[in-house]
Amino acid sequence: MYSVFSTFDVPPEKSEEVIRIYQNRSRLVDQAEGFVDFLLLQNDRRPGELTVQLIFDSKEHYLNWARSEDFRRIHELEKKYPDQELASIIPKVSKFKVVAR
């Protein structure tokens, strides 16, 4: 398995708005080959710190998703979000091979 974390900070007063966006996400990634799970995590101590976790069967499945037209379409929509403060956020991305469960 392969897990990708995208961590970003939003102003604490906008965290609920961002959470709602992800609760109503397109779910295109759910249809990707090898997709296992999607989680949105909120830091207990810093509510403005959010992390998207994607889990795929393999690194290859993730890379296929990251190179797909659906991936590009989703990320282009994010850049066009009306709130420019949120649209300009660049996440810190970390990628991990799952080596034990």
Coordinates of N, CA, C and O in Angstrom, one line a residue:
M1 N 0.8 -1.2 0.0 CA 0.0 0.0 0.0 C 0.9 1.2 0.0 O 2.0 1.2 0.4
Y2 N 0.3 2.3 -0.4 CA 1.0 3.6 -0.6 C 0.1 4.7 0.0 O -1.1 4.8 -0.3
S3 N 0.6 5.6 0.8 CA -0.2 6.6 1.4 C 0.5 8.0 1.2 O 1.7 8.2 1.3
V4 N -0.4 9.0 0.8 CA 0.0 10.3 0.5 C -0.7 11.3 1.4 O -1.9 11.2 1.6
F5 N 0.1 12.2 2.1 CA -0.4 13.1 3.0 C -0.2 14.5 2.4 O 0.9 14.9 2.0
S6 N -1.2 15.3 2.3 CA -1.1 16.7 1.9 C -1.6 17.6 3.0 O -2.8 17.6 3.3
T7 N -0.6 18.3 3.7 CA -0.9 19.1 4.9 C -0.9 20.5 4.5 O 0.0 21.0 3.8
F8 N -1.9 21.3 5.0 CA -1.9 22.7 4.7 C -2.6 23.4 5.9 O -3.3 22.9 6.7
D9 N -2.2 24.7 6.0 CA -2.8 25.6 7.0 C -3.8 26.5 6.4 O -3.5 27.1 5.4
V10 N -4.9 26.7 7.0 CA -5.9 27.7 6.6 C -6.2 28.5 7.9 O -5.9 28.1 9.0
P11 N -6.7 29.8 7.7 CA -7.0 30.6 8.8 C -8.0 29.8 9.7 O -9.0 29.2 9.1
P12 N -7.8 29.7 11.0 CA -8.8 28.9 11.8 C -10.2 29.2 11.6 O -11.1 28.3 11.6
E13 N -10.6 30.5 11.3 CA -12.0 30.8 11.1 C -12.5 30.3 9.8 O -13.7 30.3 9.6
K14 N -11.6 29.8 8.9 CA -12.1 29.2 7.6 C -12.0 27.7 7.6 O -12.3 27.1 6.6
S15 N -11.6 27.1 8.7 CA -11.4 25.7 8.7 C -12.7 24.9 8.4 O -12.7 23.9 7.7
E16 N -13.8 25.4 9.0 CA -15.1 24.7 8.8 C -15.5 24.8 7.4 O -16.1 23.8 6.8
E17 N -15.3 25.9 6.7 CA -15.6 26.1 5.3 C -14.8 25.1 4.5 O -15.4 24.4 3.6
V18 N -13.5 24.9 4.7 CA -12.7 24.0 4.0 C -13.2 22.5 4.3 O -13.2 21.7 3.3
I19 N -13.5 22.2 5.5 CA -14.0 20.9 5.8 C -15.2 20.6 5.0 O -15.4 19.5 4.5
R20 N -16.1 21.6 4.9 CA -17.4 21.3 4.1 C -17.1 21.1 2.7 O -17.7 20.3 2.0
I21 N -16.1 21.8 2.1 CA -15.7 21.6 0.7 C -15.2 20.1 0.6 O -15.7 19.5 -0.4
Y22 N -14.4 19.6 1.5 CA -14.0 18.2 1.3 C -15.1 17.2 1.6 O -15.1 16.2 1.0
Q23 N -16.0 17.6 2.5 CA -17.2 16.7 2.7 C -18.0 16.6 1.5 O -18.7 15.5 1.3
N24 N -18.0 17.6 0.6 CA -18.8 17.6 -0.6 C -17.9 17.4 -1.8 O -18.3 17.8 -2.9
R25 N -16.8 16.8 -1.7 CA -15.8 16.7 -2.8 C -16.4 15.8 -3.9 O -17.4 15.1 -3.8
S26 N -15.7 15.9 -5.1 CA -16.2 15.3 -6.3 C -16.2 13.7 -6.2 O -16.9 13.1 -6.9
R27 N -15.3 13.2 -5.4 CA -15.1 11.7 -5.3 C -14.6 11.1 -6.6 O -14.7 9.9 -6.7
L28 N -14.0 11.9 -7.4 CA -13.4 11.3 -8.6 C -12.2 10.4 -8.3 O -12.1 9.3 -8.9
V29 N -11.5 10.7 -7.3 CA -10.4 9.8 -6.9 C -10.9 8.5 -6.4 O -10.2 7.5 -6.6
D30 N -12.1 8.4 -5.9 CA -12.6 7.1 -5.4 C -12.8 6.1 -6.6 O -12.8 4.9 -6.3
Q31 N -12.8 6.6 -7.8 CA -13.0 5.8 -9.0 C -11.7 5.3 -9.6 O -11.6 4.5 -10.5
A32 N -10.6 5.9 -9.1 CA -9.3 5.6 -9.6 C -8.9 4.2 -9.3 O -9.2 3.6 -8.2
E33 N -8.2 3.5 -10.3 CA -7.8 2.2 -10.1 C -6.8 2.1 -8.9 O -5.9 3.0 -8.8
G34 N -7.0 1.2 -8.0 CA -6.1 1.0 -6.9 C -6.4 1.9 -5.7 O -5.7 1.8 -4.7
F35 N -7.4 2.8 -5.8 CA -7.8 3.7 -4.7 C -8.3 2.8 -3.5 O -9.1 1.9 -3.7
V36 N -7.9 3.2 -2.3 CA -8.3 2.4 -1.1 C -9.2 3.3 -0.2 O -10.3 3.0 0.2
D37 N -8.6 4.5 0.1 CA -9.4 5.4 1.1 C -8.9 6.8 1.0 O -7.8 7.1 0.5
F38 N -9.8 7.7 1.4 CA -9.6 9.1 1.5 C -10.0 9.5 3.0 O -11.0 9.1 3.5
L39 N -9.1 10.3 3.6 CA -9.4 10.9 4.9 C -9.0 12.3 5.0 O -8.0 12.7 4.4
L40 N -9.8 13.1 5.6 CA -9.5 14.5 5.9 C -9.2 14.6 7.4 O -10.1 14.2 8.2
L41 N -8.0 15.0 7.8 CA -7.6 15.0 9.2 C -7.5 16.4 9.7 O -7.0 17.3 8.9
Q42 N -7.9 16.7 10.9 CA -7.8 18.1 11.5 C -7.0 17.9 12.8 O -7.3 17.1 13.6
N43 N -5.9 18.8 12.9 CA -5.1 18.8 14.0 C -5.9 19.2 15.3 O -6.5 20.2 15.2
D44 N -5.8 18.4 16.3 CA -6.5 18.6 17.6 C -6.1 20.0 18.2 O -6.9 20.7 18.8
R45 N -4.8 20.3 18.1 CA -4.3 21.5 18.8 C -4.3 22.7 17.9 O -4.2 23.9 18.4
R46 N -4.3 22.5 16.6 CA -4.3 23.6 15.6 C -5.4 23.4 14.6 O -5.1 22.8 13.5
P47 N -6.6 23.8 14.9 CA -7.7 23.5 14.0 C -7.6 24.0 12.5 O -8.2 23.5 11.6
G48 N -6.7 24.9 12.3 CA -6.5 25.4 10.9 C -5.5 24.5 10.1 O -5.3 24.7 8.9
E49 N -4.9 23.5 10.8 CA -4.0 22.6 10.1 C -4.8 21.4 9.7 O -5.3 20.6 10.5
L50 N -4.9 21.2 8.4 CA -5.7 20.1 7.8 C -4.8 19.2 7.0 O -3.8 19.7 6.4
T51 N -5.1 17.9 7.0 CA -4.3 17.0 6.2 C -5.2 16.1 5.4 O -6.1 15.5 6.0
V52 N -5.0 16.0 4.1 CA -5.7 15.0 3.3 C -4.8 13.8 3.2 O -3.6 13.9 2.9
Q53 N -5.4 12.6 3.5 CA -4.7 11.4 3.4 C -5.3 10.5 2.3 O -6.5 10.3 2.3
L54 N -4.5 10.1 1.3 CA -5.0 9.2 0.3 C -4.3 7.9 0.4 O -3.0 7.9 0.6
I55 N -5.0 6.8 0.3 CA -4.3 5.5 0.3 C -4.6 4.8 -1.0 O -5.8 4.7 -1.4
F56 N -3.6 4.2 -1.6 CA -3.7 3.4 -2.8 C -3.1 2.1 -2.6 O -2.3 1.9 -1.7
D57 N -3.5 1.1 -3.4 CA -2.9 -0.2 -3.4 C -1.4 -0.2 -3.6 O -0.6 -1.0 -3.0
S58 N -0.9 0.7 -4.4 CA 0.5 0.8 -4.7 C 0.9 2.2 -5.2 O 0.1 3.0 -5.5
K59 N 2.3 2.4 -5.2 CA 2.8 3.7 -5.7 C 2.4 3.9 -7.1 O 2.1 5.0 -7.5
E60 N 2.4 2.8 -7.9 CA 2.1 2.9 -9.3 C 0.7 3.4 -9.5 O 0.4 4.2 -10.4
H61 N -0.3 2.8 -8.7 CA -1.7 3.3 -8.8 C -1.8 4.8 -8.5 O -2.5 5.5 -9.1
Y62 N -1.1 5.2 -7.4 CA -1.1 6.6 -7.1 C -0.5 7.5 -8.2 O -1.1 8.5 -8.6
L63 N 0.6 7.1 -8.8 CA 1.2 7.8 -9.9 C 0.3 7.9 -11.1 O 0.2 9.0 -11.7
N64 N -0.4 6.8 -11.4 CA -1.4 6.8 -12.5 C -2.5 7.9 -12.2 O -2.9 8.6 -13.1
W65 N -3.0 7.9 -10.9 CA -4.0 8.9 -10.6 C -3.4 10.3 -10.7 O -4.0 11.2 -11.3
A66 N -2.2 10.5 -10.2 CA -1.6 11.9 -10.2 C -1.3 12.4 -11.6 O -1.2 13.6 -11.8
R67 N -1.2 11.5 -12.6 CA -1.0 11.8 -14.0 C -2.3 11.9 -14.8 O -2.2 12.2 -16.0
S68 N -3.4 11.6 -14.1 CA -4.7 11.5 -14.9 C -5.3 12.9 -15.2 O -5.0 13.9 -14.5
E69 N -6.2 12.8 -16.1 CA -7.0 14.0 -16.5 C -7.9 14.5 -15.3 O -8.1 15.6 -15.1
D70 N -8.5 13.5 -14.6 CA -9.3 13.8 -13.5 C -8.6 14.5 -12.4 O -9.0 15.5 -11.8
F71 N -7.3 14.1 -12.1 CA -6.5 14.8 -11.1 C -6.2 16.2 -11.5 O -6.4 17.2 -10.7
R72 N -5.9 16.4 -12.8 CA -5.6 17.8 -13.3 C -6.9 18.7 -13.2 O -6.8 19.8 -12.8
R73 N -8.0 18.1 -13.5 CA -9.3 18.8 -13.5 C -9.6 19.3 -12.1 O -10.0 20.4 -11.8
I74 N -9.5 18.4 -11.1 CA -9.7 18.7 -9.7 C -8.8 19.9 -9.2 O -9.3 20.8 -8.6
H75 N -7.5 19.8 -9.5 CA -6.6 20.8 -9.0 C -6.7 22.1 -9.8 O -6.4 23.1 -9.2
E76 N -7.2 22.1 -11.0 CA -7.5 23.3 -11.7 C -8.7 24.0 -11.0 O -8.7 25.3 -10.9
L77 N -9.7 23.3 -10.6 CA -10.8 23.9 -10.0 C -10.4 24.5 -8.6 O -10.9 25.6 -8.3
E78 N -9.5 23.9 -7.9 CA -9.0 24.5 -6.7 C -8.4 25.8 -6.9 O -8.6 26.7 -6.1
K79 N -7.7 26.0 -8.0 CA -7.0 27.3 -8.3 C -8.0 28.4 -8.6 O -7.7 29.6 -8.5
K80 N -9.3 28.0 -9.0 CA -10.3 28.9 -9.4 C -11.3 29.2 -8.2 O -12.3 29.9 -8.4
Y81 N -11.0 28.7 -7.0 CA -11.9 28.9 -5.9 C -12.0 30.4 -5.6 O -11.0 31.1 -5.7
P82 N -13.2 30.9 -5.4 CA -13.4 32.4 -5.3 C -12.6 33.0 -4.1 O -12.2 34.2 -4.2
D83 N -12.4 32.3 -3.0 CA -11.6 32.9 -1.9 C -10.1 32.7 -2.3 O -9.6 31.6 -2.2
Q84 N -9.5 33.8 -2.7 CA -8.1 33.7 -3.2 C -7.1 33.3 -2.1 O -6.1 32.7 -2.4
E85 N -7.5 33.7 -0.9 CA -6.6 33.2 0.2 C -6.5 31.7 0.3 O -5.4 31.1 0.4
L86 N -7.7 31.1 0.2 CA -7.7 29.6 0.2 C -7.2 29.0 -1.1 O -6.5 28.0 -1.1
A87 N -7.4 29.6 -2.2 CA -7.0 29.1 -3.5 C -5.5 29.1 -3.7 O -4.9 28.3 -4.4
S88 N -4.8 30.0 -2.9 CA -3.4 30.1 -3.1 C -2.6 29.3 -2.1 O -1.3 29.3 -2.1
I89 N -3.2 28.5 -1.3 CA -2.5 27.6 -0.3 C -1.8 26.5 -1.1 O -2.4 25.8 -1.9
I90 N -0.6 26.3 -0.7 CA 0.2 25.2 -1.3 C 0.5 24.2 -0.2 O 1.1 24.5 0.8
P91 N 0.0 23.0 -0.3 CA 0.2 22.0 0.7 C 1.6 21.4 0.7 O 2.3 21.4 -0.3
K92 N 2.0 20.9 1.9 CA 3.2 20.1 2.0 C 2.8 18.7 1.8 O 2.0 18.1 2.5
V93 N 3.4 18.0 0.8 CA 3.0 16.7 0.4 C 4.1 15.7 0.9 O 5.3 15.9 0.6
S94 N 3.7 14.6 1.5 CA 4.6 13.6 2.0 C 4.0 12.3 1.4 O 2.8 12.0 1.5
K95 N 4.9 11.4 1.0 CA 4.5 10.1 0.4 C 5.2 9.0 1.1 O 6.4 9.1 1.4
F96 N 4.5 7.9 1.4 CA 5.0 6.8 2.2 C 4.6 5.5 1.6 O 3.4 5.3 1.3
K97 N 5.5 4.6 1.6 CA 5.2 3.2 1.3 C 4.8 2.5 2.7 O 5.5 2.7 3.7
V98 N 3.7 1.8 2.7 CA 3.3 1.2 3.9 C 4.1 -0.1 4.1 O 4.1 -0.9 3.2
V99 N 4.8 -0.2 5.2 CA 5.7 -1.3 5.4 C 5.3 -2.3 6.5 O 5.8 -3.4 6.6
A100 N 4.3 -1.9 7.2 CA 3.7 -2.8 8.3 C 2.3 -2.3 8.6 O 2.0 -1.1 8.5
R101 N 1.5 -3.2 9.1 CA 0.1 -2.9 9.6 C -0.1 -3.6 10.9 O 0.3 -4.7 11.1

